[in-house]
Coordinates of C-alpha atoms in Angstrom, one line a residue:
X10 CA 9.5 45.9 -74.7
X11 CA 7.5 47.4 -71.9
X12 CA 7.7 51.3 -71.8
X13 CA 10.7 53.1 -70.5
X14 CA 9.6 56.6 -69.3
X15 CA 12.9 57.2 -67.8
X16 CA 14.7 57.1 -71.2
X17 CA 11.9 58.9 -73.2
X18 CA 12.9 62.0 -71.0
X19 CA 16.5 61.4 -71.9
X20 CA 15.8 61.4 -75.6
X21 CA 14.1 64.5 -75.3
X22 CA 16.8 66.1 -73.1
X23 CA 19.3 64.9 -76.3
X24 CA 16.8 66.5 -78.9
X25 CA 17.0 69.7 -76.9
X26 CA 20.4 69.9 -76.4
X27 CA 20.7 68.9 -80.7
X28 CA 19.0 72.3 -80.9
X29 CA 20.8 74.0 -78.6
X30 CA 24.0 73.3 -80.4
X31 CA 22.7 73.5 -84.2
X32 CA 20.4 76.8 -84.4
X33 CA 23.3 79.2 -82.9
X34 CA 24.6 79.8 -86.3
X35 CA 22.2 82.5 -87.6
X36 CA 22.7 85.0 -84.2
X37 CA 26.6 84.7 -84.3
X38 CA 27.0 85.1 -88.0
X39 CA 27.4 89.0 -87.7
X40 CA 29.8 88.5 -84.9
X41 CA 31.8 85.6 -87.3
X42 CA 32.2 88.8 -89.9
X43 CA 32.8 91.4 -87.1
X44 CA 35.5 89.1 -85.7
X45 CA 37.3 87.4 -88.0
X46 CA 37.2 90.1 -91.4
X47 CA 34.9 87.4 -93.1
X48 CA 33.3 88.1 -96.5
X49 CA 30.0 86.8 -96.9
X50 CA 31.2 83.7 -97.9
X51 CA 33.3 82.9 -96.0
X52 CA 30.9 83.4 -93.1
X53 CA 28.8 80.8 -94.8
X54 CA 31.4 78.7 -95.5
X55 CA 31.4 78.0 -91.6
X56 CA 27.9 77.3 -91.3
X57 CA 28.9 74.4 -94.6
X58 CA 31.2 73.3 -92.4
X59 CA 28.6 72.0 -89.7
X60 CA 25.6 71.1 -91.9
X61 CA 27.8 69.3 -94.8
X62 CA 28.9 67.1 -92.0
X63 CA 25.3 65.5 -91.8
X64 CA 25.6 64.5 -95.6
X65 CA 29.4 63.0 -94.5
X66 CA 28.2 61.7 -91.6
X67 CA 24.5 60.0 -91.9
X68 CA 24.6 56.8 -93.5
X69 CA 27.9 55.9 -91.6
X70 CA 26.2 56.3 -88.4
X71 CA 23.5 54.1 -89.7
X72 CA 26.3 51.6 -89.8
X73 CA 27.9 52.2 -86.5
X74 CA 24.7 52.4 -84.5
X75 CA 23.8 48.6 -86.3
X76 CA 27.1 47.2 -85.2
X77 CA 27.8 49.1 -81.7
X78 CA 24.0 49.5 -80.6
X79 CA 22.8 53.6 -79.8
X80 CA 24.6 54.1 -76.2
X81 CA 28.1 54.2 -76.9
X82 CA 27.5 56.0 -80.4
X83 CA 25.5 58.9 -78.4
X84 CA 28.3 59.0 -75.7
X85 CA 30.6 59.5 -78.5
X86 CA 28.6 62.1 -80.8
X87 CA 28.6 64.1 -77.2
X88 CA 32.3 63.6 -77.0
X89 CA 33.1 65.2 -80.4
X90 CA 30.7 67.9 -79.9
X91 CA 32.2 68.5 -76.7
X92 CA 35.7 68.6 -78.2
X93 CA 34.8 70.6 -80.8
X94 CA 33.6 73.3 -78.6
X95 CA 36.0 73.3 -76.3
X96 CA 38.8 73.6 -79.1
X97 CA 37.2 76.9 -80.7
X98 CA 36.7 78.3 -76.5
X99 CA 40.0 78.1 -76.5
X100 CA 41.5 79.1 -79.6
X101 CA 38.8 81.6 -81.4
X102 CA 40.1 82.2 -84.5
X103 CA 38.2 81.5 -88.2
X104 CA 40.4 77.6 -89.1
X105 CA 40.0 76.6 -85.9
X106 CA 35.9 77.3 -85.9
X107 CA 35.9 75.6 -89.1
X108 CA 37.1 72.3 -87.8
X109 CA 35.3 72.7 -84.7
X110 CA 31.6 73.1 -86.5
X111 CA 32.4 70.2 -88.7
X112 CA 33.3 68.2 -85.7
X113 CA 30.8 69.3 -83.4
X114 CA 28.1 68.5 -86.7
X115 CA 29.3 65.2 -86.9
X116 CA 28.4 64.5 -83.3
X117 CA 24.9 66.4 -84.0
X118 CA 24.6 63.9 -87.1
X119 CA 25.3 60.6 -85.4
X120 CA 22.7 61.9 -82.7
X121 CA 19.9 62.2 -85.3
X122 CA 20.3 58.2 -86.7
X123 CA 20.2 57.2 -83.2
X124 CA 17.6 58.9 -81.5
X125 CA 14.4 58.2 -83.6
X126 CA 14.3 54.0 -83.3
X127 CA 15.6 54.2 -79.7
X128 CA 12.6 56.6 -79.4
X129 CA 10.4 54.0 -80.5
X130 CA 11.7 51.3 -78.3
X131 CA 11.8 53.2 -75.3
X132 CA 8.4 54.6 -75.8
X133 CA 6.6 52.2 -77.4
X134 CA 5.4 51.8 -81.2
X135 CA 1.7 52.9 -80.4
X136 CA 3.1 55.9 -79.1
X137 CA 5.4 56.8 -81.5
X138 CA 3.6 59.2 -82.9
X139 CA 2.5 61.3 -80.0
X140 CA 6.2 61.0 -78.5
X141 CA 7.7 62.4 -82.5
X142 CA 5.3 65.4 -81.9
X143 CA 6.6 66.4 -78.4
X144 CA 10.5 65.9 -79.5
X145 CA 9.9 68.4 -82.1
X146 CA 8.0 70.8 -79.8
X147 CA 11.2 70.4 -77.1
X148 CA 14.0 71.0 -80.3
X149 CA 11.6 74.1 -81.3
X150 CA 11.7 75.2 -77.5
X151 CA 15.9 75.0 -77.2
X152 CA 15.6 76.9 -80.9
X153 CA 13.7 79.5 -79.9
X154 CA 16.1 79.4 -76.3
X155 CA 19.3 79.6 -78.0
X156 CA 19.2 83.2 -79.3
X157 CA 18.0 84.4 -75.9
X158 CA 21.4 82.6 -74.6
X159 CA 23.3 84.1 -77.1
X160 CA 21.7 88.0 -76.7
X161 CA 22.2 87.5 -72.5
X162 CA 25.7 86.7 -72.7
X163 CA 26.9 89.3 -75.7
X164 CA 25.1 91.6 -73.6
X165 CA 26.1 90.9 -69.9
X166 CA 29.1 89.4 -70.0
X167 CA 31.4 92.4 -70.7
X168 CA 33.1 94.3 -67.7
X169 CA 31.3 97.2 -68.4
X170 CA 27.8 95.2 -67.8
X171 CA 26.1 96.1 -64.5
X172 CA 25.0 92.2 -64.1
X173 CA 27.0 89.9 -62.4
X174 CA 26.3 86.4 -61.2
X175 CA 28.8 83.0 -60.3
X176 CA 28.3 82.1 -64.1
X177 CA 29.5 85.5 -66.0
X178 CA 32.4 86.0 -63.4
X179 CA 33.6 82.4 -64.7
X180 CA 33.6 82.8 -68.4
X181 CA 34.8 86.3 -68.1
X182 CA 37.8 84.2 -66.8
X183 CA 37.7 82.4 -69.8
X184 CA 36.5 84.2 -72.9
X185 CA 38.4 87.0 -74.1
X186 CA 37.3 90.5 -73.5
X187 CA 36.2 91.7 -77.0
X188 CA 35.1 88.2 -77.9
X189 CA 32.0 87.5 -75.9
X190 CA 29.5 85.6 -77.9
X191 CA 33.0 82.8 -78.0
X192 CA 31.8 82.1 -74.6
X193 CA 28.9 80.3 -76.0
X194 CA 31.2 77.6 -76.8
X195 CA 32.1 76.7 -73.0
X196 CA 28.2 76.8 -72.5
X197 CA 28.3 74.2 -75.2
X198 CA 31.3 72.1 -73.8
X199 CA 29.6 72.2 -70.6
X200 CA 26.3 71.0 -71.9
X201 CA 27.8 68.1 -74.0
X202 CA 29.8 66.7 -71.2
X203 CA 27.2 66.6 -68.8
X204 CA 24.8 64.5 -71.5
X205 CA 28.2 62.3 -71.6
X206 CA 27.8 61.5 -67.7
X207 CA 24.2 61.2 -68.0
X208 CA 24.2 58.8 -71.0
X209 CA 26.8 56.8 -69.5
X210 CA 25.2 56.3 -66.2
X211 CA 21.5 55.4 -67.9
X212 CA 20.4 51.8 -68.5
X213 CA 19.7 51.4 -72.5
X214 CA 17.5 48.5 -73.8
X215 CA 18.3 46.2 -76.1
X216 CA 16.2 47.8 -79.4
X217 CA 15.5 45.3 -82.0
X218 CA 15.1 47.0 -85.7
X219 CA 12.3 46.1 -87.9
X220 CA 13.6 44.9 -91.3
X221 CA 12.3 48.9 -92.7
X222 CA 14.5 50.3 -90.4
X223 CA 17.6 48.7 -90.7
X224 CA 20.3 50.8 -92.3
X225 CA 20.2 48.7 -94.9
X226 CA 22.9 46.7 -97.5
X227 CA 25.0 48.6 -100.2
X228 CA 23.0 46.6 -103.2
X229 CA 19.8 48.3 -101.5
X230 CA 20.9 52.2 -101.5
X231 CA 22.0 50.9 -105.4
X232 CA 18.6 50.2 -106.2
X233 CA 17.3 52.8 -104.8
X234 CA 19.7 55.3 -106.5
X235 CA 18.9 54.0 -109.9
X236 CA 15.4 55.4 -109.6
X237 CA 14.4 59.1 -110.6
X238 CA 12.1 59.2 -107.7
X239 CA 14.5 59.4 -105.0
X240 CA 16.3 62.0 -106.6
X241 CA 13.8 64.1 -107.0
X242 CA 13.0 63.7 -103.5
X243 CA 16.2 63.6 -102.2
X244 CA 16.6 67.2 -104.1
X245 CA 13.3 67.9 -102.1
X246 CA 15.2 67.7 -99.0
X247 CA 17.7 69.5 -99.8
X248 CA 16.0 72.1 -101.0
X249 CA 13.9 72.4 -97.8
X250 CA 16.8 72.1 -95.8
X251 CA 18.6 75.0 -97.8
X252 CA 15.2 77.3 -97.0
X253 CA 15.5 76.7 -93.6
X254 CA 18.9 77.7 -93.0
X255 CA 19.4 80.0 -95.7
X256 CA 16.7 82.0 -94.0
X257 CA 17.6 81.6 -90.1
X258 CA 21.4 82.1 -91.0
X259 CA 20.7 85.0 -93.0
X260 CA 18.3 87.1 -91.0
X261 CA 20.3 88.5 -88.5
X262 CA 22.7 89.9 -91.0
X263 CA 20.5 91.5 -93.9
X264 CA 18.3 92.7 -90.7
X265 CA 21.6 94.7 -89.3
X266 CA 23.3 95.7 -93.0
X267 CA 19.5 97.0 -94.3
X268 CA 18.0 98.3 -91.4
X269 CA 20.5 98.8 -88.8
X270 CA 19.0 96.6 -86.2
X271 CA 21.5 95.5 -83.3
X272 CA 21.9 91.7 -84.1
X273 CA 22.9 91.4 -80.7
X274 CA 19.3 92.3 -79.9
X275 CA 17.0 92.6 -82.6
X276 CA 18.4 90.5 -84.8
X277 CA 18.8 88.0 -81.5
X278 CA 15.1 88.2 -81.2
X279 CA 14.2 87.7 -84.6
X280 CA 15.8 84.7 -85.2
X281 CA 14.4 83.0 -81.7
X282 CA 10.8 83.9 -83.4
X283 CA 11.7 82.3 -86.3
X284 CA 12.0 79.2 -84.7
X285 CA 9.3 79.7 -82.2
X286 CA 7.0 80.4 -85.3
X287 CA 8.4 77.2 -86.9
X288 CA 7.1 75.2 -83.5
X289 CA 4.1 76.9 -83.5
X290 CA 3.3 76.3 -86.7
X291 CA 3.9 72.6 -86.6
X292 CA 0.4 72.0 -84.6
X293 CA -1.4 74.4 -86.9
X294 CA -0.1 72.1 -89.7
X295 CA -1.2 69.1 -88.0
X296 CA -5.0 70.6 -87.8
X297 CA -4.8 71.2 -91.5
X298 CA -3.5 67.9 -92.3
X299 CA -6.6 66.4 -91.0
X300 CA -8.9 68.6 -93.0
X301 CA -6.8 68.7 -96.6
X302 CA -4.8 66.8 -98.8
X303 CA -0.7 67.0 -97.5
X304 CA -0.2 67.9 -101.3
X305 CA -2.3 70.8 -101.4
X306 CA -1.3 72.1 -97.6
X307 CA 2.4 71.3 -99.2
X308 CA 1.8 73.8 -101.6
X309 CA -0.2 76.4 -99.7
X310 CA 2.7 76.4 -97.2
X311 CA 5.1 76.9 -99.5
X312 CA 3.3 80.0 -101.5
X313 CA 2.8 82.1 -97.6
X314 CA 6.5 81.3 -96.8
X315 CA 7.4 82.6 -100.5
X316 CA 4.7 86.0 -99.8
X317 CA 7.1 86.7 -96.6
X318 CA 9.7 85.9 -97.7
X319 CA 9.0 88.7 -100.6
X320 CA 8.0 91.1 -97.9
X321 CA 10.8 90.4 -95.7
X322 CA 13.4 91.5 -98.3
X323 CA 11.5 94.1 -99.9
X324 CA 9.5 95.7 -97.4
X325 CA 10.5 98.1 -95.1
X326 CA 11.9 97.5 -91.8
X327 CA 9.5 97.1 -89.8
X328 CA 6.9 95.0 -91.9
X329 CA 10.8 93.4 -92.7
X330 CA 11.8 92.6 -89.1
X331 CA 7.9 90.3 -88.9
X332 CA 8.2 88.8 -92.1
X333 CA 11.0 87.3 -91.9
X334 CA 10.5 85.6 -88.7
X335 CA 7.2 84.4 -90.6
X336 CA 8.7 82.2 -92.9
X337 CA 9.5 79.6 -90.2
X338 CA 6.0 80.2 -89.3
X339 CA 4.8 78.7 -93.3
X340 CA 7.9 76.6 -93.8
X341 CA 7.1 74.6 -90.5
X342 CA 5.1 72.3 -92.3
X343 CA 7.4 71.5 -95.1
X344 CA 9.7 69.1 -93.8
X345 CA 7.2 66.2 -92.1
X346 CA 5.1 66.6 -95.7
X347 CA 7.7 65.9 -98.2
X348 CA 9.2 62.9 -95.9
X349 CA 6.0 61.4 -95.6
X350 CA 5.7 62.0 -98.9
X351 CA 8.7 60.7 -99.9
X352 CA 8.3 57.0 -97.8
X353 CA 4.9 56.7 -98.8
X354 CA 6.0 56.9 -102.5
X355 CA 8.3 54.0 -101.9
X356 CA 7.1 50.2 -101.7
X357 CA 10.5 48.8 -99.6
X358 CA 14.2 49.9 -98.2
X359 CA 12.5 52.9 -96.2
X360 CA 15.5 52.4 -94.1
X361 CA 18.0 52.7 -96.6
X362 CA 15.7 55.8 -98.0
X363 CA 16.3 57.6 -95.0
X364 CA 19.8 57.2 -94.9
X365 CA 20.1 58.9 -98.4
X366 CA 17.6 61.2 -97.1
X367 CA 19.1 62.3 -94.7
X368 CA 22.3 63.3 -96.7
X369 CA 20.5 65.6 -98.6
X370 CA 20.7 68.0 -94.9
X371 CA 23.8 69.1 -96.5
X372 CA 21.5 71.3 -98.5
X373 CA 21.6 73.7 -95.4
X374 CA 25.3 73.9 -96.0
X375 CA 25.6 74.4 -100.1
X376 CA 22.6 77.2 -100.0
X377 CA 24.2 79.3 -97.0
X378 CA 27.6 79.8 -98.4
X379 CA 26.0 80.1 -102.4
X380 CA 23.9 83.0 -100.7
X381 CA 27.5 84.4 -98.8
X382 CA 29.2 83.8 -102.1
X383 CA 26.9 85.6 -104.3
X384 CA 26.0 88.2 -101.5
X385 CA 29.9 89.4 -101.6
X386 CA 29.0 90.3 -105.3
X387 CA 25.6 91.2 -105.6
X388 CA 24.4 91.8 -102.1
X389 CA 23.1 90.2 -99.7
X390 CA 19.2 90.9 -100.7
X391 CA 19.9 89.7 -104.0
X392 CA 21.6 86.6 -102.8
X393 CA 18.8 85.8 -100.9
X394 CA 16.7 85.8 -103.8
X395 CA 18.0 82.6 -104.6
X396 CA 15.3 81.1 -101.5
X397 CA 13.4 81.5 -104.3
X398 CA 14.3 78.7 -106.1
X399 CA 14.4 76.6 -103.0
X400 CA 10.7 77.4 -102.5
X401 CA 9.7 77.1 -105.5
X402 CA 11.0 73.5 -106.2
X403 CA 9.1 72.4 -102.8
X404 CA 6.2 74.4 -104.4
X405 CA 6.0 72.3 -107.4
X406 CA 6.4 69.1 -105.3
X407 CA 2.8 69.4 -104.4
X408 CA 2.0 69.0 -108.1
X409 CA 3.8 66.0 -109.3
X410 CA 4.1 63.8 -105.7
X411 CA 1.8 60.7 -106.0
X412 CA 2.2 58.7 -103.0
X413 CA 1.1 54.8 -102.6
X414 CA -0.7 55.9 -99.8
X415 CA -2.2 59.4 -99.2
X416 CA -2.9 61.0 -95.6
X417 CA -5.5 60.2 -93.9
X418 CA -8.1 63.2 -93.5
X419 CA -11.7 63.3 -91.6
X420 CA -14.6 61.8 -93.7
X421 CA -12.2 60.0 -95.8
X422 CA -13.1 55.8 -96.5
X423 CA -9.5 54.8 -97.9
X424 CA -6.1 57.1 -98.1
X425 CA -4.4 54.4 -100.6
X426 CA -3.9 56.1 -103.5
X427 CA -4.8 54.9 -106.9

């Protein structure tokens, strides 16, 4: 189909505003345990209640985007994450946030099936490619956005605050006094209708699957299950998944409890680098991938994000306030390496692979609220330490992937693996 420029802007307006929504978590989880009395845990537990969604949630929406096409599945994902939001704007309090997040994370979830092959369509196979790197680079952007959002409000939006625009005066209407980061969520509700108008105003084409990328049949996610491969893999992703957000959620927190840094400010700011290194690092990691081996940029990425990591919880605060944000610098490459990886290990069903995949997000959830969990006990610095084990399994991934077909680097003849 001829390219649709018009709707490759709109994807990327929806991979912003999936970013928007889903890095919030780490800047609000001090406020979650100010607010509501939460242990660790059960601050994590919230953040399990949005990600575990994507591991409910994905290979359904495979389903319901091969039956009702990608339009009316976005307009709906937008529609639960606007209900959602508006439900915890409303009525703050710790059961209602829980159903909220895993509502608002089943929208976020259906987005994610549905965006990529529309991407394709709209923008043309030849420039797939290109158009994957510049969707990351906007959800990095909205990543590294979100915390800015969060510190503005927290900061401006109480009586006492000298700044006053249209915008404050009308969630001051609406958010309780002592509660300000809750008016977030209106931002949010606000956001996710408008994409509703938007998306049902636009033209979609008609987007015709390859047989790769159909969701697949039941007898094909059976075969793939019975191999050892995908597990290990799908553990892979989970893992990374786990790293990711058990650092982001985390940092915020341990910055404020170990070195008494204002996460309305500091901590704010250190999470929006995070992510900003995470974007940045993405194009680094694409140089390197044309120079080395993905295994052995795989495993060098992993051993820097495990260095700051170290330094980050062991250090003192102010080599700990830049190390942590540097994890997301190392761990940016992770993610693309082991899916290429893991489809390029695979002869057929890459659809159906991705489905099962994409489950494995739920990682994000299970590490969080283990780290709360064991953080009530132990603390949260030893808690942490379990990132460890997260690294070190993508670590050791780099050793024992062999792909059917390697990445293609400069000099090389032939990247098919023997």
């Amino acid at each position: 189909m001829a390219r649709n420029r018009f709707l490759v802007g709109l994807i990327f307006l929806v991979f912003f505003v999936i970013s928007l929504l889903t890095n919030i978590l780490g800047p609000i989880v001090p406020d979650i345990i100010n607010t509501f009395s939460a242990s660790l845990g059960a601050a994590g537990f919230l953040v399990f209640a949005f990600f575990i969604a994507y591991g409910v949630m994905s290979i359904p929406a495979g389903f319901l985007v091969e039956r009702y096409s990608e339009k009316p599945v976005m307009i709906s994902a937008f529609v639960a994450a606007a209900l959602g939001s508006i439900s915890f704007a409303l009525h703050p309090t710790y059961k209602v946030a829980f159903v909220s997040l895993f509502v608002i994370g089943i929208g976020m979830a259906m987005l994610q099936v549905a965006i990529n092959p529309l991407l394709r369509a709209s923008g043309g196979e030849e420039y797939f490619a290109l158009n994957e790197t510049v969707a990351q680079l906007v959800f990095g952007s909205a990543s590294f956005l979100s915390p800015w959002i969060y510190s503005y409000l927290v900061v401006n939006l109480p009586e006492s605050a000298q700044r006053s625009n249209l915008i404050l005066r009308m969630l001051r209407h609406v958010t309780p006094a002592d509660l300000p980061w809750v008016s977030l969520y209106w931002i949010f509700a606000a956001v996710a209708l408008a994409m509703v108008v938007v998306l049902s105003l636009s033209r979609f084409p008609a987007v015709q699957h390859s047989a790769e990328e159909r969701p697949g049949t039941l007898a094909m996610y059976k075969s793939l299950m019975r191999r050892r491969l995908v597990w290990l893999y799908f553990l892979a992703i989970f893992a990374y998944v786990g790293c990711e957000q058990g650092t982001a959620n985390w940092i915020s927190q341990f910055l404020s409890h170990y070195h008494g840094y204002d996460p309305h400010t500091t901590g704010a700011r250190a999470i929006s680098w995070f992510w900003g290194l995470m974007t940045a690092g993405c194009f680094a990691g694409a140089f390197l991938l044309r120079i080395f081996d993905s295994r052995r940029v795989l495993i060098g990425a992993a051993s820097c994000a495990i260095i700051m990591l170290s330094l980050g919880l062991f250090a003192p605060a102010s080599v700990s306030v830049v190390a942590l944000p540097l994890v997301g610098l190392f761990a940016s490459v992770l993610w693309p390496i082991i899916i290429s990886l893991a489809l390029n290990s695979v002869a057929e069903y890459h659809g159906s692979f991705t489905g099962i995949l994409a489950t494995a997000v739920m990682g994000g959830a299970i590490v969080t609220v283990v780290i709360g969990r064991i953080g009530d006990h132990v603390g949260l610095r030893t808690a942490m330490a379990l990132l460890y084990l997260t690294f070190g399994y993508i670590w050791g991934v780099g050793f024992w992937a062999k792909p059917l077909i390697n990445n293609a680097t400069i000099g090389d003849k032939g990247t098919v693996s023997a």
